[in-house]
Short mmCIF file of C-alpha atoms and ligand atoms in Angstrom, two decimals:
data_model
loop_
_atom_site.label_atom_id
_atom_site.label_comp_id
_atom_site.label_asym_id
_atom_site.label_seq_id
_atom_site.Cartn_x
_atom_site.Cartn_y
_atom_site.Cartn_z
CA UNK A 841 5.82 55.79 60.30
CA UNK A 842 9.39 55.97 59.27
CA UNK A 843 9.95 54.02 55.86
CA UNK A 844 10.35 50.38 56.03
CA UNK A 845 10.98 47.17 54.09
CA UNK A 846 9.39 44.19 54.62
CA UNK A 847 10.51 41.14 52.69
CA UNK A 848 10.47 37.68 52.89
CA UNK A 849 13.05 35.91 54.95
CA UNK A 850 12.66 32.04 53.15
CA UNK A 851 11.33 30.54 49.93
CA UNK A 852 8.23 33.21 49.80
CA UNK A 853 4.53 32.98 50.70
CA UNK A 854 5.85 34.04 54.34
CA UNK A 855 2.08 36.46 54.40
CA UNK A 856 3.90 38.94 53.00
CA UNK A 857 0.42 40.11 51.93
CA UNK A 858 -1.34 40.05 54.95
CA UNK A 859 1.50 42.71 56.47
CA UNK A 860 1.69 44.92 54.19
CA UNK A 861 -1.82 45.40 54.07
CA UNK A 862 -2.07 45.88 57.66
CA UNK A 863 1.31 48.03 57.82
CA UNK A 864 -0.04 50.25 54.74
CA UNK A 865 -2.65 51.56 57.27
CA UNK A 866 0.20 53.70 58.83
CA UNK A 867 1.82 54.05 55.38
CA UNK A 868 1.66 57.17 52.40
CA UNK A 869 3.12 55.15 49.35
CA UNK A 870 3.35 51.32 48.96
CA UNK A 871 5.85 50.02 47.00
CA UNK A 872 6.85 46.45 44.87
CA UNK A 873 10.33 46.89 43.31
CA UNK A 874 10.87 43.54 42.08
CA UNK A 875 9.50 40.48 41.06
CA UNK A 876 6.47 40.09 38.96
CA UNK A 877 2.91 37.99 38.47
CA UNK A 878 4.81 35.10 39.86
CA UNK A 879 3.96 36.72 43.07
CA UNK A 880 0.60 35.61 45.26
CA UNK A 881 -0.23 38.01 48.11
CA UNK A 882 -3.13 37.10 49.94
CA UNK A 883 -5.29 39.63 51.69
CA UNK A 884 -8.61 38.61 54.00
CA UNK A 885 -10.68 41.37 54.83
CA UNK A 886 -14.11 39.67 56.40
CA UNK A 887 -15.39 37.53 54.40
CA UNK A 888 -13.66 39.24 51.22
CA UNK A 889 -10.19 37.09 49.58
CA UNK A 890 -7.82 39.18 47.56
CA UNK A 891 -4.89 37.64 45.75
CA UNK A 892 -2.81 40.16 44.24
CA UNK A 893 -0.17 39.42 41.45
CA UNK A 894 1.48 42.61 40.67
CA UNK A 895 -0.14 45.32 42.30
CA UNK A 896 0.86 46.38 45.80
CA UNK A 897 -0.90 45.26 48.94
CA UNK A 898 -2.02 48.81 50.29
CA UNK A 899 -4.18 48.98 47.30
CA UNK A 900 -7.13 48.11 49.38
CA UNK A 901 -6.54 51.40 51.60
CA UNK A 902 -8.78 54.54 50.24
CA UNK A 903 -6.32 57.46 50.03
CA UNK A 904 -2.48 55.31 49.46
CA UNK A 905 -0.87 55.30 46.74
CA UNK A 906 0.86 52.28 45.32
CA UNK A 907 4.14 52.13 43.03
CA UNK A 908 5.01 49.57 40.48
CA UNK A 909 8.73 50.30 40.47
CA UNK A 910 10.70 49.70 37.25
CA UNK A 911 12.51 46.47 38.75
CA UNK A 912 9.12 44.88 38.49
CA UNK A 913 8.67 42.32 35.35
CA UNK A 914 5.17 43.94 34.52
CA UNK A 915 3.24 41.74 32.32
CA UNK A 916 0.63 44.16 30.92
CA UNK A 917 -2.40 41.78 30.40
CA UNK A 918 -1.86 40.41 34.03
CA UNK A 919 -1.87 44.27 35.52
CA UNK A 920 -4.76 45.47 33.41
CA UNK A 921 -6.77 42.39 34.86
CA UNK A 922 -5.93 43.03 38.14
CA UNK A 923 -6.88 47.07 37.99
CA UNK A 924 -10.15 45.75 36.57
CA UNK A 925 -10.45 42.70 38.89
CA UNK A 926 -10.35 45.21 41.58
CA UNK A 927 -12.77 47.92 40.14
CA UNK A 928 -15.63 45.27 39.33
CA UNK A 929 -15.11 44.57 43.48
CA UNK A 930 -15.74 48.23 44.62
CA UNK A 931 -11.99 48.84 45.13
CA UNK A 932 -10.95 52.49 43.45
CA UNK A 933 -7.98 51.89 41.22
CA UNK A 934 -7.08 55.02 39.20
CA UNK A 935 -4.21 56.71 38.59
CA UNK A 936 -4.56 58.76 41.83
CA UNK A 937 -3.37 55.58 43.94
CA UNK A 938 -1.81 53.34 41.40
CA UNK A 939 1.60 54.27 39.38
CA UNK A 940 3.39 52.29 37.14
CA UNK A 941 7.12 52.78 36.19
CA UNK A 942 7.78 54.27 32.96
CA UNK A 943 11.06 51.86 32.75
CA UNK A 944 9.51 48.79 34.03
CA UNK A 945 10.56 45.90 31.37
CA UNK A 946 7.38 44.08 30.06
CA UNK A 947 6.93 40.79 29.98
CA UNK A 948 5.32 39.63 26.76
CA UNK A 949 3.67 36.57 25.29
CA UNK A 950 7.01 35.46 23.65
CA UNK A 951 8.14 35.79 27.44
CA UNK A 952 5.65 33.04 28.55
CA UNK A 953 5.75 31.15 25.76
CA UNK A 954 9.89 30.70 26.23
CA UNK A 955 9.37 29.88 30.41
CA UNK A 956 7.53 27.21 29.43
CA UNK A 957 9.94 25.83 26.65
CA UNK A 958 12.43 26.12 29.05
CA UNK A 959 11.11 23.98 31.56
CA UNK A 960 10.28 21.18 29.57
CA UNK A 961 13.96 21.42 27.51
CA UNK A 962 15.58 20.90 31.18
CA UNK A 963 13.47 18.29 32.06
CA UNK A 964 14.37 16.31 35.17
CA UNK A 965 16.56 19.83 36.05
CA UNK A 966 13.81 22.05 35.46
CA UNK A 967 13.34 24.85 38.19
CA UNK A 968 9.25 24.35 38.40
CA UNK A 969 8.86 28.06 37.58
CA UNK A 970 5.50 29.92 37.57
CA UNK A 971 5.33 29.86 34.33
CA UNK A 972 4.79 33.53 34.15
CA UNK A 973 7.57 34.59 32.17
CA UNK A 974 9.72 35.97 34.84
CA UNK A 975 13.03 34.44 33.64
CA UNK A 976 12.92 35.29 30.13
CA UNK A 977 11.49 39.01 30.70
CA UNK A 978 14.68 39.45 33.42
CA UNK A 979 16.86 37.60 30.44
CA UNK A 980 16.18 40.00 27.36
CA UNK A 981 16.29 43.15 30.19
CA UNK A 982 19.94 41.78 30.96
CA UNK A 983 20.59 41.20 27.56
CA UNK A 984 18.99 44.39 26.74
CA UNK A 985 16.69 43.30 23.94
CA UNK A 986 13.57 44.11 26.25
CA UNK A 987 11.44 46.25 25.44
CA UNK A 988 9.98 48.60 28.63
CA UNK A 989 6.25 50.63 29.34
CA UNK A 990 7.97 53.55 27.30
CA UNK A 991 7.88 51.17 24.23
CA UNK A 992 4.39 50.01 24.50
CA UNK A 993 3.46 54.23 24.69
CA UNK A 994 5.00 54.55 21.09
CA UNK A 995 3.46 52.37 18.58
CA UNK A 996 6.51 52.99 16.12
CA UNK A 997 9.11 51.92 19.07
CA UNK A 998 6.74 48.89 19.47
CA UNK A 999 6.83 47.59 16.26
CA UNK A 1000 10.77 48.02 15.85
CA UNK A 1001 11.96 46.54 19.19
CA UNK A 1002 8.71 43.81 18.70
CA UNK A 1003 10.24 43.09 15.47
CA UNK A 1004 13.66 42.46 16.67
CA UNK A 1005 12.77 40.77 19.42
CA UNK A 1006 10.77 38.08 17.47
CA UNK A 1007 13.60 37.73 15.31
CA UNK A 1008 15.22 36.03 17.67
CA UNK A 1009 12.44 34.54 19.25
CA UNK A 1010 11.02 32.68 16.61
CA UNK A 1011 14.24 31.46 15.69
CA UNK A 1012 14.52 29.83 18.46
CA UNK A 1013 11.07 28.28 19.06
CA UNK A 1014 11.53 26.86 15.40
CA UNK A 1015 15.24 25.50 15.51
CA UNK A 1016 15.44 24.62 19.22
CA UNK A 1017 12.75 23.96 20.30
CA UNK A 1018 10.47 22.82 17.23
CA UNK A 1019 7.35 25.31 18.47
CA UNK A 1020 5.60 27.61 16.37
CA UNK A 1021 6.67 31.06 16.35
CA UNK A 1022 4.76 34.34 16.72
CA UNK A 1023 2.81 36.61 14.47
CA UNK A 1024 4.58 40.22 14.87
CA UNK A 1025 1.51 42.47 13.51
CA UNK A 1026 -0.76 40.36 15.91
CA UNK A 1027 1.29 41.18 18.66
CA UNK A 1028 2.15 44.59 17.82
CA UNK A 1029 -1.90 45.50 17.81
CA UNK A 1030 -2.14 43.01 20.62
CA UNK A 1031 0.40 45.05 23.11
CA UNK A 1032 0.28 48.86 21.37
CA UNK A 1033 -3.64 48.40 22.81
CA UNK A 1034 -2.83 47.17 26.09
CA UNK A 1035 0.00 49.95 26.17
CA UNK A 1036 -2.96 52.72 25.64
CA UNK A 1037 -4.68 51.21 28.60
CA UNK A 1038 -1.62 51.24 30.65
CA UNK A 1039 -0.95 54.96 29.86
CA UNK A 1040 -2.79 56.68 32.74
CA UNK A 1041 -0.56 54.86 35.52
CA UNK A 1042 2.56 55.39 33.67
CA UNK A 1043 5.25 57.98 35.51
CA UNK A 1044 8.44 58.73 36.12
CA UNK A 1045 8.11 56.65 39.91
CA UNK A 1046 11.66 57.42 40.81
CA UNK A 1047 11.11 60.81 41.00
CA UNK A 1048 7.73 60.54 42.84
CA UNK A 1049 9.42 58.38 45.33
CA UNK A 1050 11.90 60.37 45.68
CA UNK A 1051 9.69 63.45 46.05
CA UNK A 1052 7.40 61.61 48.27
CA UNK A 1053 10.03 60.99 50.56
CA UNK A 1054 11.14 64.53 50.97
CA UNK A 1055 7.83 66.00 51.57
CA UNK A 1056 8.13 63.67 54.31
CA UNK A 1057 5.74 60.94 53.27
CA UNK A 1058 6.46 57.32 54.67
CA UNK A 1059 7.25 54.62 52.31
CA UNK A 1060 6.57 51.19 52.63
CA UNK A 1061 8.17 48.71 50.24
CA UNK A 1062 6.59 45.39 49.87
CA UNK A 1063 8.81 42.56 48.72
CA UNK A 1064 7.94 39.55 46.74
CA UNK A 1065 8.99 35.95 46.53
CA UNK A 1066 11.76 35.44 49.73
CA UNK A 1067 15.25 35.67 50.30
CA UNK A 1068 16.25 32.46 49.33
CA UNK A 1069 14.99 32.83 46.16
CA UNK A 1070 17.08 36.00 45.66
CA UNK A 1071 18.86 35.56 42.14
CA UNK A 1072 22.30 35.45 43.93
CA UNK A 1073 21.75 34.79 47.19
CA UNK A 1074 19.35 32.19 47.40
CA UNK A 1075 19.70 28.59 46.49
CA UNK A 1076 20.99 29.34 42.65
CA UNK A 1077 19.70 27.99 40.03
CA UNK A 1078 16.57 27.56 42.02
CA UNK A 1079 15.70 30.85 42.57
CA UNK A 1080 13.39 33.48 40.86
CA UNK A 1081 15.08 36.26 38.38
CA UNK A 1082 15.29 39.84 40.77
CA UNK A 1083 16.74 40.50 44.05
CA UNK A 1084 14.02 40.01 46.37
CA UNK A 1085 15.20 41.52 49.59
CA UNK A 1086 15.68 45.12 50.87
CA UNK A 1087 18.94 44.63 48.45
CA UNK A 1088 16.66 45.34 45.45
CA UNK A 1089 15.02 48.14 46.73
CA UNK A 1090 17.60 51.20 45.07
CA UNK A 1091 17.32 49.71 41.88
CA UNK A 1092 13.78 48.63 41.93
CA UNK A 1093 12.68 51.44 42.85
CA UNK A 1094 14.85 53.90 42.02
CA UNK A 1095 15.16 55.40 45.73
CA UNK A 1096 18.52 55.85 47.66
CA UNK A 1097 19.21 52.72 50.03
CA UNK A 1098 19.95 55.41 52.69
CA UNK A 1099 16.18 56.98 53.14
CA UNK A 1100 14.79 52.89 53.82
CA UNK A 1101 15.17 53.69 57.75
CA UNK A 1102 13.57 50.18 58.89
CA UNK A 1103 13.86 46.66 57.57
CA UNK A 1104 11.82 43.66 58.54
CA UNK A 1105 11.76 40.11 56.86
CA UNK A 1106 8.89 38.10 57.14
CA UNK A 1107 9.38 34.09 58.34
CA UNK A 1108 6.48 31.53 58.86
CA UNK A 1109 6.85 29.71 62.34
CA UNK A 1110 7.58 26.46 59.97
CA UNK A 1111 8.57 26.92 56.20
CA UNK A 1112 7.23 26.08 52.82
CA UNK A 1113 8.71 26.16 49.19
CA UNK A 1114 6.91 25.97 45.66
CA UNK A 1115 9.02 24.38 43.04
CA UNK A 1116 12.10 22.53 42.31
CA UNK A 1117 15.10 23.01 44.55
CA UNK A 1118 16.94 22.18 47.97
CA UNK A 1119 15.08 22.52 51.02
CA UNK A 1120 17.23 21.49 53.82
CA UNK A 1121 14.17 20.99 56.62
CA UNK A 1122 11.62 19.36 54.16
CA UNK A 1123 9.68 16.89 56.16
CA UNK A 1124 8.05 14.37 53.42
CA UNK A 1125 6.26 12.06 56.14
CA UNK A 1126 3.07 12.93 58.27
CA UNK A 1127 4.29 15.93 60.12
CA UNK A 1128 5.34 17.84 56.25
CA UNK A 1129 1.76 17.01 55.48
CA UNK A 1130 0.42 17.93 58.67
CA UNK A 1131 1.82 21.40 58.03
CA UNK A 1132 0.35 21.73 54.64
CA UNK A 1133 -3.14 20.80 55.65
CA UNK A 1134 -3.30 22.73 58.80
CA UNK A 1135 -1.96 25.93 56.86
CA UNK A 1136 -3.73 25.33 53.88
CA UNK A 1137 -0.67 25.51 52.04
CA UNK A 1138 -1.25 25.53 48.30
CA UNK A 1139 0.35 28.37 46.10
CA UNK A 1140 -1.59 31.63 45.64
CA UNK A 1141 -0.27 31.88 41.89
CA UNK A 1142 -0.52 28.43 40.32
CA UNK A 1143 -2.09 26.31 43.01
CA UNK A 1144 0.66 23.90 43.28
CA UNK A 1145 1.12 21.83 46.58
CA UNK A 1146 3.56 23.45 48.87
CA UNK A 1147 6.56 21.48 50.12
CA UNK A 1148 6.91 21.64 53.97
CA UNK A 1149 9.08 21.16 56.83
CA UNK A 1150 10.10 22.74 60.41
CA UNK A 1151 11.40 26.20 60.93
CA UNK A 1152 15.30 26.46 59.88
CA UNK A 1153 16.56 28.82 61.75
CA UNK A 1154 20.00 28.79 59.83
CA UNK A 1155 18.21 29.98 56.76
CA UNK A 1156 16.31 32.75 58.27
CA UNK A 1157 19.47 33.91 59.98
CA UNK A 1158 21.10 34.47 56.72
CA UNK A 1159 17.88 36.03 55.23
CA UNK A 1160 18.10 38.79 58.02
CA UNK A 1161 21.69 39.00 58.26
CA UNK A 1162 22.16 39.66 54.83
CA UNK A 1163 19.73 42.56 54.40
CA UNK A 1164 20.53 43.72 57.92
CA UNK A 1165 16.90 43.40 59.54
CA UNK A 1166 16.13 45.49 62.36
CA UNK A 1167 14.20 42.43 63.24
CA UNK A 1168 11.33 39.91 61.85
CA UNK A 1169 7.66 38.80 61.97
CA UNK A 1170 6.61 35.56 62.47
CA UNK A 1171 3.43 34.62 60.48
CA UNK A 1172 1.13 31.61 60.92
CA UNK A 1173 2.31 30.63 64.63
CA UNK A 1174 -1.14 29.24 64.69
CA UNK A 1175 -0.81 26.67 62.47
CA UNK A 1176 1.30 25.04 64.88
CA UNK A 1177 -1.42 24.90 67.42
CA UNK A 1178 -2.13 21.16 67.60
CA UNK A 1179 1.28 19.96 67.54
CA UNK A 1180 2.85 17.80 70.72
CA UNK A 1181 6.07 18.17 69.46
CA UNK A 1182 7.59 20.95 67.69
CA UNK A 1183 11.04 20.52 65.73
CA UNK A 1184 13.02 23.35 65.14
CA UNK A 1185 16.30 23.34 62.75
CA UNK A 1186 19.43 24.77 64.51
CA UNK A 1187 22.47 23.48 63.17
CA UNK A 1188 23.17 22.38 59.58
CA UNK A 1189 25.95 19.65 59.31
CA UNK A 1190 27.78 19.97 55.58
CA UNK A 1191 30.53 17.29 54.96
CA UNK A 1192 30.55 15.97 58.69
CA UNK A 1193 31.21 19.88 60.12
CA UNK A 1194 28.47 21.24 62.28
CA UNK A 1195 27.81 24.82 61.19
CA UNK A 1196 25.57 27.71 62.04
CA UNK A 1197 26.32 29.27 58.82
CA UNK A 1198 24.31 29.16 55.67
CA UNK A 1199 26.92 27.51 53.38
CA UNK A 1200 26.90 29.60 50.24
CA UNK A 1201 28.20 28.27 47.19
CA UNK A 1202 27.73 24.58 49.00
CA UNK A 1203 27.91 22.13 45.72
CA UNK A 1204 24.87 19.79 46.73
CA UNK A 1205 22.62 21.89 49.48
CA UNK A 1206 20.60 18.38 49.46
CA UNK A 1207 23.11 16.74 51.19
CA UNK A 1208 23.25 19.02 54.06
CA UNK A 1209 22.01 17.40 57.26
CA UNK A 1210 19.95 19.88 59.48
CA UNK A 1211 19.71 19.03 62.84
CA UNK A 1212 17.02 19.86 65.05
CA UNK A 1213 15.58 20.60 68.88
CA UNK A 1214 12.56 19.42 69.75
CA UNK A 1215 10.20 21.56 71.92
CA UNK A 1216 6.70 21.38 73.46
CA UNK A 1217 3.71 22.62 71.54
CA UNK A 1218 0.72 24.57 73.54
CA UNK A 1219 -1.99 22.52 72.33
CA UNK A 1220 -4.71 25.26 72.70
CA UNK A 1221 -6.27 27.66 70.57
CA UNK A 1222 -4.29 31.13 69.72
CA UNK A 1223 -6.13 33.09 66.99
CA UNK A 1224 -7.88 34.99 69.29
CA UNK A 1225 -4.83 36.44 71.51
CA UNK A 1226 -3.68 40.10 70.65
CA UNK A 1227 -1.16 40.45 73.50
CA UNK A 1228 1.72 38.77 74.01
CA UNK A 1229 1.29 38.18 78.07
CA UNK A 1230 -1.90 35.77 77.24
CA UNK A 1231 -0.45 33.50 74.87
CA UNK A 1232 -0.12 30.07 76.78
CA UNK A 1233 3.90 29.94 78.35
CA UNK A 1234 4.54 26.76 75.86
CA UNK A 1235 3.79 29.47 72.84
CA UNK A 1236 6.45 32.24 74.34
CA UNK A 1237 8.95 29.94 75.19
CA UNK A 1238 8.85 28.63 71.84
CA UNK A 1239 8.96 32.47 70.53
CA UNK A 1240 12.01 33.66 72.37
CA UNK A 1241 13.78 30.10 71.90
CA UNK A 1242 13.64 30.55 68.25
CA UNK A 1243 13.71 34.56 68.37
CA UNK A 1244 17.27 33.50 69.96
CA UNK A 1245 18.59 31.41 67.44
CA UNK A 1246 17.76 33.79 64.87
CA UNK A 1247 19.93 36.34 66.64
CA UNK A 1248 16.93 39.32 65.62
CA UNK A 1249 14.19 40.23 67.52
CA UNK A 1250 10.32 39.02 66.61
CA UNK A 1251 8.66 42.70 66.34
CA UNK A 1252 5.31 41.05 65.68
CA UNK A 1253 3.38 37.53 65.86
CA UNK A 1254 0.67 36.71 62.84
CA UNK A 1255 -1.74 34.48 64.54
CA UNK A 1256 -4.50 34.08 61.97
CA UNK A 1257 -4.97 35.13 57.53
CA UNK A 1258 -7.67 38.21 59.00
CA UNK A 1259 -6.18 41.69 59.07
CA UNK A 1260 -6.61 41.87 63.09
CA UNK A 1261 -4.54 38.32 64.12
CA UNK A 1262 -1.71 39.94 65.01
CA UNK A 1263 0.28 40.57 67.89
CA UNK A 1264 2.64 43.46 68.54
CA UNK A 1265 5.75 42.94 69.93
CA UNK A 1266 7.73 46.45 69.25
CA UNK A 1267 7.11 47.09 65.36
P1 GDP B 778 2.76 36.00 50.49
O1 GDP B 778 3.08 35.56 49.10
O2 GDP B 778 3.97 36.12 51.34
O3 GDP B 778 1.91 37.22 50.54
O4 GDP B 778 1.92 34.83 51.14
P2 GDP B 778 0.67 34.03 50.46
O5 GDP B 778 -0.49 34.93 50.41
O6 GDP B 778 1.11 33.40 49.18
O7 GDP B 778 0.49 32.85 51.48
C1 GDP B 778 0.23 33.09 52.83
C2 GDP B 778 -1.11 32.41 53.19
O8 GDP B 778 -1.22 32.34 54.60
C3 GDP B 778 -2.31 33.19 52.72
O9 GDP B 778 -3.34 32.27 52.43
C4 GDP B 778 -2.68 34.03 53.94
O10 GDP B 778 -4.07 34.36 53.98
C5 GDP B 778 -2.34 33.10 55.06
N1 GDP B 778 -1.86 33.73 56.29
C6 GDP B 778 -1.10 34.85 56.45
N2 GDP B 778 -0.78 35.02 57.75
C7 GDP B 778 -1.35 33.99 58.42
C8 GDP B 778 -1.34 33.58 59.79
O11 GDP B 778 -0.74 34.20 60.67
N3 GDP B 778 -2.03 32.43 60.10
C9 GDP B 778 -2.69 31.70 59.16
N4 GDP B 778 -3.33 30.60 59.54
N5 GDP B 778 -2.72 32.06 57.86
C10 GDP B 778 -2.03 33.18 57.50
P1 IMO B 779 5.38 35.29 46.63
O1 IMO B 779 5.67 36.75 46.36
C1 IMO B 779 6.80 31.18 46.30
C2 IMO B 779 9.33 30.23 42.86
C3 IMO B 779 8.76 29.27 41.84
C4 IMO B 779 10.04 28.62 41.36
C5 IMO B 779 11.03 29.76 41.37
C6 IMO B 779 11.23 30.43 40.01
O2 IMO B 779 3.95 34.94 46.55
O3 IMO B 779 6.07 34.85 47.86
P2 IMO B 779 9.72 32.07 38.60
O4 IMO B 779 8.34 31.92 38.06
O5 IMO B 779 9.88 33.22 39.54
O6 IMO B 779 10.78 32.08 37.53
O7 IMO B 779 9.98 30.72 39.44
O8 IMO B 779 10.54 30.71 42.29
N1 IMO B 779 8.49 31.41 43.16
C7 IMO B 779 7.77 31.55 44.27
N2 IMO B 779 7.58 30.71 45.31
N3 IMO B 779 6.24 32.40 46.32
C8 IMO B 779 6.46 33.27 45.31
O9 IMO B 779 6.04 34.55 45.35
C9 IMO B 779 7.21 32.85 44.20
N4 IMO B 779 7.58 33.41 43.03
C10 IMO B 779 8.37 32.53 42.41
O10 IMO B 779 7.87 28.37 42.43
O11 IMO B 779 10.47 27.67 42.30
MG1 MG B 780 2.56 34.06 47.76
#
């Protein structure tokens, strides 16, 4: 398999998770550049759920090995969890298939503490964040207070960039926002330990990359959260804190953008979002909540409700254009089974002008109009089709209407959560 990226092509939870597990079959090296424990990925093997925060989706594959790239916000307590979530379950995780950046910034409990602060200080503006830290962590790394795996290695680095960092910190919970601060020998024990179990993972990944991909090896990089959360191209300020398309890969990672031969986004048949924030195609009566039920539509992460509305084909168009897909999945077709009618968004109208064009930098994106087709649903049962010919002609003509409007070729239909609901279509 030549290497690929697969990212998300709208607000996230597209079944990212479900493709890259499937994909890493075929894959040497999985890899999450971005992002952090804000992500959900959900992988169903029989009867068995996984929901995996920070580590990558081929984990579950004997004999891959999987990357935490220093663009990921690694919170350490979350990833040590995880590696022993996974161990108590029969999965191997040792350092033989799991690697964790050396430069990766860490997200810490000052981190959490802050995203929380900062959603109740912007009140009626907040973003309805995952309260995981991500912004602040991506902050202080910007800002370059953060402190990175290295630190947490070197118990005298610890306590000196801890120290400063806390500084500032407390400072701030006690003047602005009238919180209690934090102890700085608590947390210095408290992350120096968690450091000593991280140590074993912890490499230089940009050079194994790197290495791995001249010794031939195929790479598979799994992207978090979607496109339109991207930090500057998605719908800003409502958007996560990292560049969450193929676009974050090189720095991520730490691998040349020239050796990522394939790109595919990931889009739902419909679309959800988590959060605060514009969503043009929202539906808020029966047919948003119709979605939700049918595709059990509650966050992997936090649990929260999922908003929902009809497939907007504008959005997705950017998503792909942008990170210049080779072409796109489309996951949870089935959910649409039962539906007569099935809307799709084609057009978006901004000030009166009918455009095809995602309107970056558009002042209110809540005031765009999006304006939809309406086509025949199938009515029947799908999950159990693996080849295109047999889906019912209602399904396909729905496929290639929408594969049109998108202007990129579907490569592969997700017709069910279990690793074998798919249907190949030239991936
Ligand atoms: P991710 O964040 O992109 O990995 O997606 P999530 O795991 O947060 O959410 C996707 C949900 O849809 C999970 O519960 C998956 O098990 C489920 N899922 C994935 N693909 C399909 C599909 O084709 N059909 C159905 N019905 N469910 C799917
Ligand atoms: P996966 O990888 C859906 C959303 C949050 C919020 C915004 C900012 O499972 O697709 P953050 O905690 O990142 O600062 O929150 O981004 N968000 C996601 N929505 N899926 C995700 O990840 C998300 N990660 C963050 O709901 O609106
Ligand atoms: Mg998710």
């Amino acid at each position: 398999m030549p290497s690929l990226s697969v990212f998300g092509a709208q607000w996230g939870d597209e079944g990212k998770g479900k493709i890259i597990d499937l994909l890493a079959r075929d894959a040497d090296v999985v890899v999450r550049y971005q992002g952090g424990s804000n992500a959900g990925h959900t992988v169903i093997v029989g009867e068995d759920k996984y929901v995996l925060h920070l580590i990558p989706s081929g984990i579950l594959h004997p004999g891959k090995v999987n990357v935490v790239g220093n663009g990921v916000a690694l919170d350490p307590l979350t990833f040590m969890d995880e590696v022993d979530g996974l161990r108590e379950r029969g999965i191997p995780v040792e350092p033989e298939n799991l690697r964790l950046s050396t430069s990766a910034h860490v997200i810490l409990d000052h981190h959490r503490k802050l995203d929380g602060l900062a959603e109740t200080w912007l009140g009626g503006g907040r973003i309805g964040t995952t309260g995981r830290g991500i912004g602040p962590c991506y902050a202080d790394k910007a800002s370059r207070t953060g402190l990175r795996v290295s630190e947490l290695l070197e118990p005298g680095r610890c306590r000196e960039r801890l120290s400063a960092a806390l500084l500032e910190k407390n400072a701030l919970f006690a003047g602005v926002h009238e919180a209690e601060g934090l102890e700085l020998e608590e947390q210095v024990e408290k992350y120096v330990a968690v450091g000593e179990r991280l140590r074993p993972f912890v490499c230089d990944t940009g050079a194994y990359l790197r290495g791995a991909h001249a010794e031939g090896k195929s790479l598979l990089f799994e992207g978090a959260q979607g496109v339109m959360l991207d930090i500057d191209h998605g719908t800003y300020p409502y958007v996560t804190s990292s560049s969450t398309g193929a676009n974050g890969i090189p720095s991520g990672a730490g691998f040349p953008a020239k050796h990522v031969d394939r790109l595919i986004g990931i889009a739902k048949a419909y679309c959800t979002r988590v959060g605060e924030g514009p969503f043009p195609s929202e539906e808020h009566g029966e047919a948003g909540e119709r979605l939700g039920r049918k595709g059990h539509e509650f966050g992997a992460t936090t649990g929260r409700p999922r908003r929902c509305g009809w497939f907007d084909s504008v959005a997705v168009r950017y998503a792909l254009d942008l990170n210049g897909a080779d072409g796109w999945i489309m996951t949870k077709l089935d959910v649409l089974d039962s539906f007569e009618k099935i809307c799709v968004g084609t057009s978006y109208k901004v000030e009166g002008e009918e455009s095809l064009t995602y309107p970056v930098g558009c002042a209110d994106l809540n005031a765009v109009e999006v304006q939809y087709e309406e086509l025949p649903g199938w009515q029947e049962d799908i999950t159990a089709i693996r080849k295109y010919e047999e889906l019912p002609a209602a399904t396909r003509a729905y496929v290639e209407w929408v594969e049109e409007r998108v202007g990129a070729p579907i490569v592969m239909l997700s017709v069910g959560p279990e690793r074998d609901q798919v249907i190949p279509r030239g991936l």
